[in-house]
XYZ file of C-alpha atoms in Angstrom:
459
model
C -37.643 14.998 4.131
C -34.551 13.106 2.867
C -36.446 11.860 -0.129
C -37.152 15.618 -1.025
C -33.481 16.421 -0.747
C -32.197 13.081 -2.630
C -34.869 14.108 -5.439
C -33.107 17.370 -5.784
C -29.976 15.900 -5.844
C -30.949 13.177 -8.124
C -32.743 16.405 -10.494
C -29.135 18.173 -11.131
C -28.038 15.407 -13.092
C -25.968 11.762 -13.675
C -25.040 11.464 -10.347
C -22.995 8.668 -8.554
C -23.867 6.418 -5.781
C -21.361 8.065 -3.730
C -21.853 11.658 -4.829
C -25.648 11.150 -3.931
C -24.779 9.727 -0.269
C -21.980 12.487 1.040
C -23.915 15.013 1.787
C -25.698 12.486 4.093
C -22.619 11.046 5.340
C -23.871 12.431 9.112
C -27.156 9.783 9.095
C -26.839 6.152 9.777
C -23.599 5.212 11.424
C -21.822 2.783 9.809
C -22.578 3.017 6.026
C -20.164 4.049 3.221
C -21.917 6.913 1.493
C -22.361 4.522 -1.811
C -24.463 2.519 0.535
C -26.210 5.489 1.771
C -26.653 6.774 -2.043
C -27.684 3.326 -3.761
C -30.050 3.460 -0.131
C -31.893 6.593 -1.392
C -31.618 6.216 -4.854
C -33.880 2.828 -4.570
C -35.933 4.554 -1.981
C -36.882 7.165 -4.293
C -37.592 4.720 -7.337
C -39.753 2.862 -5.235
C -41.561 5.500 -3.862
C -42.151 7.298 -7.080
C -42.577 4.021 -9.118
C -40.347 4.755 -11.618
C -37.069 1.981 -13.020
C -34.369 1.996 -11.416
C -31.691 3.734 -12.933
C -28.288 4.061 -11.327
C -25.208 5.886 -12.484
C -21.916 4.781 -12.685
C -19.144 6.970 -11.341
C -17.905 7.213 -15.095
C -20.890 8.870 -15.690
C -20.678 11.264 -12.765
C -20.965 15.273 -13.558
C -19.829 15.611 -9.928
C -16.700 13.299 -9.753
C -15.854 12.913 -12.588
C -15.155 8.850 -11.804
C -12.786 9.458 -9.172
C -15.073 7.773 -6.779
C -14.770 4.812 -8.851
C -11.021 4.558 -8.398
C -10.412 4.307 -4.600
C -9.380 0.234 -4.927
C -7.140 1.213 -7.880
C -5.671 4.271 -5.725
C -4.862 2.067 -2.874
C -3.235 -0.600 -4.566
C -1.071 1.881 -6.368
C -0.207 3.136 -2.664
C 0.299 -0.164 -1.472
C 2.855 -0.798 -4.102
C 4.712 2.317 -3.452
C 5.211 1.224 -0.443
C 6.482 -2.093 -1.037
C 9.946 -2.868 1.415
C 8.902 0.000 3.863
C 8.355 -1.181 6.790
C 5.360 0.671 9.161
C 2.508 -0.113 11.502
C 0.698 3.492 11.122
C -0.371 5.395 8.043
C -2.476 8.112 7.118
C -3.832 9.341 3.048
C -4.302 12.480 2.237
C -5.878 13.367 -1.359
C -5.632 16.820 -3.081
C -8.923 17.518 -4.809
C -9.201 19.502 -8.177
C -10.434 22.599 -8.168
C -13.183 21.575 -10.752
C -14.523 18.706 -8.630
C -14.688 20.501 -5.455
C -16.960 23.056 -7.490
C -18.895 20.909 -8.726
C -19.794 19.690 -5.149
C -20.629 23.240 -4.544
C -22.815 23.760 -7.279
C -24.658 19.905 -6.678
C -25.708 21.294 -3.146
C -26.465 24.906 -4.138
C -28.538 23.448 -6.975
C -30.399 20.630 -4.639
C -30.908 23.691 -1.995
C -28.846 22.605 0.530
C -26.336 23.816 3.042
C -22.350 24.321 1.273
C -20.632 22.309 4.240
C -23.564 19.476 4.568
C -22.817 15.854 4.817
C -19.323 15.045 3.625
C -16.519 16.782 1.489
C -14.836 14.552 -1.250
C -11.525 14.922 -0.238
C -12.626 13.616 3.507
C -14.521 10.706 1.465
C -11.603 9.475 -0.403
C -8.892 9.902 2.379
C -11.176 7.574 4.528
C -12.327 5.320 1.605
C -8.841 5.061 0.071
C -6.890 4.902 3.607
C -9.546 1.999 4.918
C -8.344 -0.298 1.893
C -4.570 0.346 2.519
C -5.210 -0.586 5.792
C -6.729 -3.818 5.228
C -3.893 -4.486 2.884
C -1.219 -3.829 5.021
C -2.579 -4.923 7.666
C -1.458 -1.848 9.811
C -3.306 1.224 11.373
C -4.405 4.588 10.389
C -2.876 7.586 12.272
C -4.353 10.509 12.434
C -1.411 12.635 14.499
C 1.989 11.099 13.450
C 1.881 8.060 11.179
C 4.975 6.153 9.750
C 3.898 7.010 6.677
C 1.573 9.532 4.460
C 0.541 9.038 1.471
C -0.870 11.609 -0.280
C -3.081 11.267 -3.732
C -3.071 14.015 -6.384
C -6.310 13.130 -8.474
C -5.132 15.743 -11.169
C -1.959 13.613 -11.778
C -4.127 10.627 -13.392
C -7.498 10.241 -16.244
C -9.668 8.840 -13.439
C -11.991 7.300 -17.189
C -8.839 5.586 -18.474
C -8.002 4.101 -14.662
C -11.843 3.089 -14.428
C -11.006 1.208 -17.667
C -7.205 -0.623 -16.807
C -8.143 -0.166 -12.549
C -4.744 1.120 -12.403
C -3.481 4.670 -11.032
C -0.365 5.827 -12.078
C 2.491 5.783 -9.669
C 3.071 9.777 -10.226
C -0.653 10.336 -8.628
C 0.635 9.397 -5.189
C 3.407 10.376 -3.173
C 4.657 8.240 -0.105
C 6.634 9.748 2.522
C 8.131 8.094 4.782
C 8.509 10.036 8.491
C 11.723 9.437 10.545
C 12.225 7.450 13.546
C 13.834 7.482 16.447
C 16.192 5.098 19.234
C 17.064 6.182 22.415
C 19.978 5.087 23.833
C 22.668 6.825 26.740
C 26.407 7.483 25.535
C 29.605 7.383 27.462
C 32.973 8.986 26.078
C 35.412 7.393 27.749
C 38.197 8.843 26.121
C 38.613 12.779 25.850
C 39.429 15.020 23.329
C 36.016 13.654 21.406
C 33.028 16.151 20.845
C 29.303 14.995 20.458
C 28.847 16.169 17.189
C 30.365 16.419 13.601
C 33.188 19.689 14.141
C 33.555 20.692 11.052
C 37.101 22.739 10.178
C 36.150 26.437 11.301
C 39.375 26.730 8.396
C 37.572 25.064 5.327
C 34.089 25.005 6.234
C 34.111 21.203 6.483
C 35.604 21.248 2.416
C 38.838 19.583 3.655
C 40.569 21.542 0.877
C 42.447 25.215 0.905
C 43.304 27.237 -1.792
C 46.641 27.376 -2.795
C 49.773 28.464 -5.646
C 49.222 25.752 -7.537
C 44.645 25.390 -7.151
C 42.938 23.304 -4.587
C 44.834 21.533 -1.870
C 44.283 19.232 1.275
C 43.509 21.954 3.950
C 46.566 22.562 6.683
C 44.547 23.009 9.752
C 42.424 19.715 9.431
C 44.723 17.761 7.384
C 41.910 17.374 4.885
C 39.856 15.568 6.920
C 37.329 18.422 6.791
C 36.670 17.761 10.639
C 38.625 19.611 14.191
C 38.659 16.118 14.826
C 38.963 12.602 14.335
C 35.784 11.407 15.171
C 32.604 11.784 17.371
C 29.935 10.163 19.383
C 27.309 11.105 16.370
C 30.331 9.771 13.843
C 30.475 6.225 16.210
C 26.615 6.106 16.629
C 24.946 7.541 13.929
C 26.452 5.249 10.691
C 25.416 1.887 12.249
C 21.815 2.890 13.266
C 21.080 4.739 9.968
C 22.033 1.210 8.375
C 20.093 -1.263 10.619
C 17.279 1.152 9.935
C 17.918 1.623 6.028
C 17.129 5.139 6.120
C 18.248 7.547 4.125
C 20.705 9.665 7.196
C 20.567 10.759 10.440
C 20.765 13.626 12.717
C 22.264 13.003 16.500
C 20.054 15.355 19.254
C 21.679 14.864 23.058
C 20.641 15.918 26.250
C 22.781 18.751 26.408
C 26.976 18.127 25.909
C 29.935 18.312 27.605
C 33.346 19.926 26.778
C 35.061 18.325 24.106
C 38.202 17.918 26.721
C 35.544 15.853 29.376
C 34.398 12.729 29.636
C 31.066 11.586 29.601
C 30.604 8.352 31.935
C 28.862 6.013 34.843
C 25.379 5.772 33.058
C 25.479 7.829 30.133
C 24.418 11.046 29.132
C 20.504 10.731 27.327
C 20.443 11.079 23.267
C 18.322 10.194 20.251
C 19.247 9.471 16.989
C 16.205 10.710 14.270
C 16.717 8.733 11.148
C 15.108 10.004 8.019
C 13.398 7.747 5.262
C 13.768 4.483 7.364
C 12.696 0.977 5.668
C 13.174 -0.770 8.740
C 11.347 0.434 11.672
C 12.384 -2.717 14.147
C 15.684 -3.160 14.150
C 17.253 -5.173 16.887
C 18.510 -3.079 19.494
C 20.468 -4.912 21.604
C 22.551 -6.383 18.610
C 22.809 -2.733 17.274
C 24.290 -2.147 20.659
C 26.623 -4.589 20.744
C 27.925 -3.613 17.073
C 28.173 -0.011 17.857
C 30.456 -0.815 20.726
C 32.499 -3.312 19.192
C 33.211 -0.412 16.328
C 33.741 2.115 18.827
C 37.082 0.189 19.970
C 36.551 1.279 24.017
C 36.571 4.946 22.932
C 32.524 5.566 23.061
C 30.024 2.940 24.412
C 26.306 3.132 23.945
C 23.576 1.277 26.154
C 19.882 1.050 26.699
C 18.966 1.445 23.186
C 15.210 1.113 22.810
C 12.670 2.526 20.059
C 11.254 5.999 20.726
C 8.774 8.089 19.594
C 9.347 11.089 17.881
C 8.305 13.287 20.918
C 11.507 11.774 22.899
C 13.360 14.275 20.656
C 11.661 16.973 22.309
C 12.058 15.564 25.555
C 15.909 15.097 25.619
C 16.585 18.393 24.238
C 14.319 20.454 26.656
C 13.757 18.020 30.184
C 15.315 20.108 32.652
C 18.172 18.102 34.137
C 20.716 17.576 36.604
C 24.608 17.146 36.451
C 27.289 15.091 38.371
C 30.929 15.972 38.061
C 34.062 14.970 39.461
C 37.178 17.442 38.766
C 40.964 16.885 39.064
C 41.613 21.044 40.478
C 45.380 22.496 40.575
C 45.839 25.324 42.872
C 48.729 27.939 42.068
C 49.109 28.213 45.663
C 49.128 26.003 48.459
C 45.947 25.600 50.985
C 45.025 24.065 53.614
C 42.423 21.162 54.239
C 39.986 23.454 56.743
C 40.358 25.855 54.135
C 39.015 23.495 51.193
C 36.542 22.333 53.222
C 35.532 25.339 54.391
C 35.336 26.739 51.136
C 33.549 23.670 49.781
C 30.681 23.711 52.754
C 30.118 27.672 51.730
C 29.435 26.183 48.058
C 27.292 23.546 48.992
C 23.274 24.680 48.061
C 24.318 27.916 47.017
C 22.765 29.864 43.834
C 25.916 31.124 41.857
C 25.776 34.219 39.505
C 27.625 33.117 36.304
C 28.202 35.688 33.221
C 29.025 34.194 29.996
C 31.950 32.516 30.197
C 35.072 34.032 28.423
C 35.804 30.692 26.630
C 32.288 30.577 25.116
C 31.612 34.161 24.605
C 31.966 34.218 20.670
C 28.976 32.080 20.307
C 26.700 32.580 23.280
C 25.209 35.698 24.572
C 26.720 37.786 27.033
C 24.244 36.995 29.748
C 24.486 36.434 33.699
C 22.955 33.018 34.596
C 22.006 31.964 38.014
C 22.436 28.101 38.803
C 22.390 26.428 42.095
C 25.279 24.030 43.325
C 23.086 21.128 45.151
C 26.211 19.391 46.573
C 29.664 19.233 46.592
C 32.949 17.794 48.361
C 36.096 16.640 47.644
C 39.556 15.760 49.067
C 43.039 17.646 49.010
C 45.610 15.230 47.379
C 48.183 17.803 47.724
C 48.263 21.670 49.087
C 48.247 22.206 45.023
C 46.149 19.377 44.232
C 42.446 18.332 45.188
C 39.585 16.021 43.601
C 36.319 18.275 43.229
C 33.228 15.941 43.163
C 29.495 17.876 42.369
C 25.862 17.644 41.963
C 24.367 21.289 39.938
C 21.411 22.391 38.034
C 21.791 22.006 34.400
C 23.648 24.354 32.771
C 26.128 25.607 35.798
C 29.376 25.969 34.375
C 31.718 24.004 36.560
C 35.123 24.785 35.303
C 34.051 28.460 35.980
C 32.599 27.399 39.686
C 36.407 26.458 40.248
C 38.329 29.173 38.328
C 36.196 32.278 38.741
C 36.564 33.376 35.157
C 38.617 36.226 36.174
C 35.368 37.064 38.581
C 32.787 36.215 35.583
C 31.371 33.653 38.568
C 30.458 34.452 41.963
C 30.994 33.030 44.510
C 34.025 30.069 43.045
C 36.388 27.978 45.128
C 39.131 30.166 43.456
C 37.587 33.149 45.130
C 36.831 31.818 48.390
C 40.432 30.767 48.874
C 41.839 33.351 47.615
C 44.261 32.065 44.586
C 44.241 30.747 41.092
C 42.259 27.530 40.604
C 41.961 25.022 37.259
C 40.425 22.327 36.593
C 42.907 19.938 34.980
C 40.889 16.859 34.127
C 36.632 17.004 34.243
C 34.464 13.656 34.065
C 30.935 13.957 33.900
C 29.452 10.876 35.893
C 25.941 11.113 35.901
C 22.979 13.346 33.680
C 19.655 12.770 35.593
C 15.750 14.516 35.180
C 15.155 17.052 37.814
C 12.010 16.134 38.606
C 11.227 13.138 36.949
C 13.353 10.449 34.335
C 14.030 10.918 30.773
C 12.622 7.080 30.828
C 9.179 7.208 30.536
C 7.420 4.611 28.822
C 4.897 6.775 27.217
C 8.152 7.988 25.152
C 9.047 4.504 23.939
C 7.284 2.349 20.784
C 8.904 -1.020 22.525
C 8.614 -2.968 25.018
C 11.138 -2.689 28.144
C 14.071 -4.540 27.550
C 14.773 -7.270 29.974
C 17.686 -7.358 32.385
C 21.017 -8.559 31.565
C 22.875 -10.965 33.475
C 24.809 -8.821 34.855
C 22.403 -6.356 35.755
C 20.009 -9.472 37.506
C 23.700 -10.127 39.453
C 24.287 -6.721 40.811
C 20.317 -7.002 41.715
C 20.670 -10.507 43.469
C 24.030 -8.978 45.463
């Protein structure tokens, strides 16, 4: 009977209210396991007629009086996380080694199962993360919380915080995980990469060695960077600030050439900022600051709060491409011949080996993509505008040129001279099967229509 085994228990020693309940912790839904230990240790006075004598956790051979600390531990959390802003947490505890053999020796002793009831560490997570959340006000999360806090009971005398109820700030450590915001990019200028280039010269240093010691690197002008700037440089600075985190890393769905443009609705990104304070910025303002910084050479739009499995989602959703190309031919054609040539293109599956203008950092591979659609018009015998739908990943300057035959069939091949693409705009970056915009990847609501968007609606 559960007398019998609370006897036992009760036999080993000064034991705790709580330390006497966990290894019931699986009867009576909706007790704390002091409830379920002051429960059984009245039960058993009564039954056996003897005074009631209960132990304080100070007095506990099993905890030690850590199971008198969990408000003391919570309000030390709470503080530590005083100007963070989150909705989720979790607590995690590490237990010392001593305790969680004494909770082996209490059952082995009592002559019970190792793994009945409760362990302490699961006690105090749930004890502990139950006050937070009542003083917060927010909710635990058991798969990706805001922020963790785990409690080291070795890094405090859980006798002298019985005595002041305080817990040393050392005990707990608070981390805080990153967030996210979605958003689409267009680079309307060229000549701007994605990411931070660093000098391939300096390493990024912005300084060379020279006669006379260190000097302001030639290649990069000491700027450290291939170039000026870059959609993570415009983006990244602004949200990392309206977030107060601590920096940020820029993740896009896919990139073009540095020498393209990205435009028409965007290409996909997220920016992952680590250690934010503010989890709710406002987005639309954000916006709006990010493109008055930006000066017309990179516009953002749609920014909205993700969740951290958007990351994921915009680095590995299969997706589409649109492309227009300005093409110079070295000879001249004819229009039945570019059209020709174009229709012969149109739903084919191309084999592309790794072009040569990537081949010092890629694989040396042969890659089969499919051109869904293209056409185009002839300007000039020597002059035509390329327009195209492929699978992600084709490589359309290499569809045009050939690659010196690295990709077959090309428009160069199929009429029979030199092709190049002379100016390349990316116009659209779409999910093959389904959007990159699913709510389910979003910790907002939808934002609502601008004006001009409710116009081009009404027209």
């Amino acid at each position: 009977m559960i007398t019998d085994d609370a006897r036992e228990l009760l036999s080993t020693g000064s034991i705790c209210d709580s330390c006497l309940g966990r290894p019931f912790a699986d009867r009576s839904f909706g007790l704390t396991n002091a409830e379920r230990g002051r429960a059984l240790r009245t039960t058993v006075a009564l039954a056996d007629d003897e005074d009631f004598e209960p132990t304080e956790p100070a007095d506990c051979w099993v905890c030690d009086g850590y199971c008198g600390t969990f408000d003391a531990i919570a309000e030390t959390i709470v503080d530590a996380l005083e100007g963070v802003d989150f909705a989720t947490y979790q607590v995690g505890t590490r237990v010392p080694p001593l305790v969680e053999e004494n909770e082996r020796l209490l059952r082995e002793d009592a002559g019970l199962e190792p793994d009945v009831g409760e362990s302490m560490k699961r006690e105090m997570n749930r004890e502990v993360g139950r006050r937070v959340g009542a003083m917060t006000e927010t909710d635990v999360d058991f798969d990706r919380p805001d922020v963790l806090a785990v409690v080291d009971l070795e890094g405090f005398d859980p006798l002298e915080a019985l005595e002041s109820d305080t817990v040393t700030s050392h005990a707990v450590d608070v981390q805080i995980n990153p967030a996210f915001v979605y958003g689409r990019y267009r680079k309307l200028e060229r000549d701007i990469p994605q990411t931070e280039w660093p000098c391939r010269e300096c390493g990024g240093s912005g300084v060379q060695l020279g006669d006379d010691g260190e000097e302001p690197c030639d290649y990069c002008g000491g700027s450290g960077y291939m170039y000026d700037t870059s959609v993570e440089q415009v983006v990244r600075p602004h949200v990392v600030a309206a977030m107060d985190g601590d920096e940020g890393t820029f993740h896009g769905a896919g990139r073009e050439d540095v020498d393209a443009r990205m435009l028409e609705d965007g290409r996909p990104f997220v920016l992952e900022v680590k250690r934010p304070r503010v989890r709710d910025p406002d987005v639309e303002a954000l916006e709006r600051e990010i493109n008055d910084a930006a000066e017309g050479a990179v516009e953002v739009e749609g920014l909205r709060l993700a969740t951290y499995e958007m990351v994921e989602r915009v680095k590995e959703h299969d997706a589409s491409k649109h492309y227009r190309a300005d093409v110079a031919f070295e000879e001249p054609i004819e229009e039945a011949a570019f059209d020709a040539a174009l229709a012969e293109l149109e739903g084919t599956t191309v084999d592309q080996y790794t072009p040569e203008r990537v081949d010092h950092r890629r694989a040396g591979l042969t890659r089969q993509r499919t051109v869904y659609e293209i056409d185009g018009d002839l300007h000039e015998p020597t002059e035509a505008e390329v327009r195209l739908h492929g699978e992600g990943g084709l490589y359309v300057k290499e569809l045009i040129s050939s690659d010196n035959g690295r990709t077959e069939p090309s428009l160069a091949g199929l009429l029979e001279t030199d092709a190049e693409v002379t100016a390349l705009d990316v116009t659209g970056v779409e999910g093959e099967d389904e959007p990159f915009e699913l709510e389910e990847y979003f910790r907002d609501e939808p934002r609502a229509a601008s004006d001009d968007e409710l116009a081009e609606t009404a027209d």
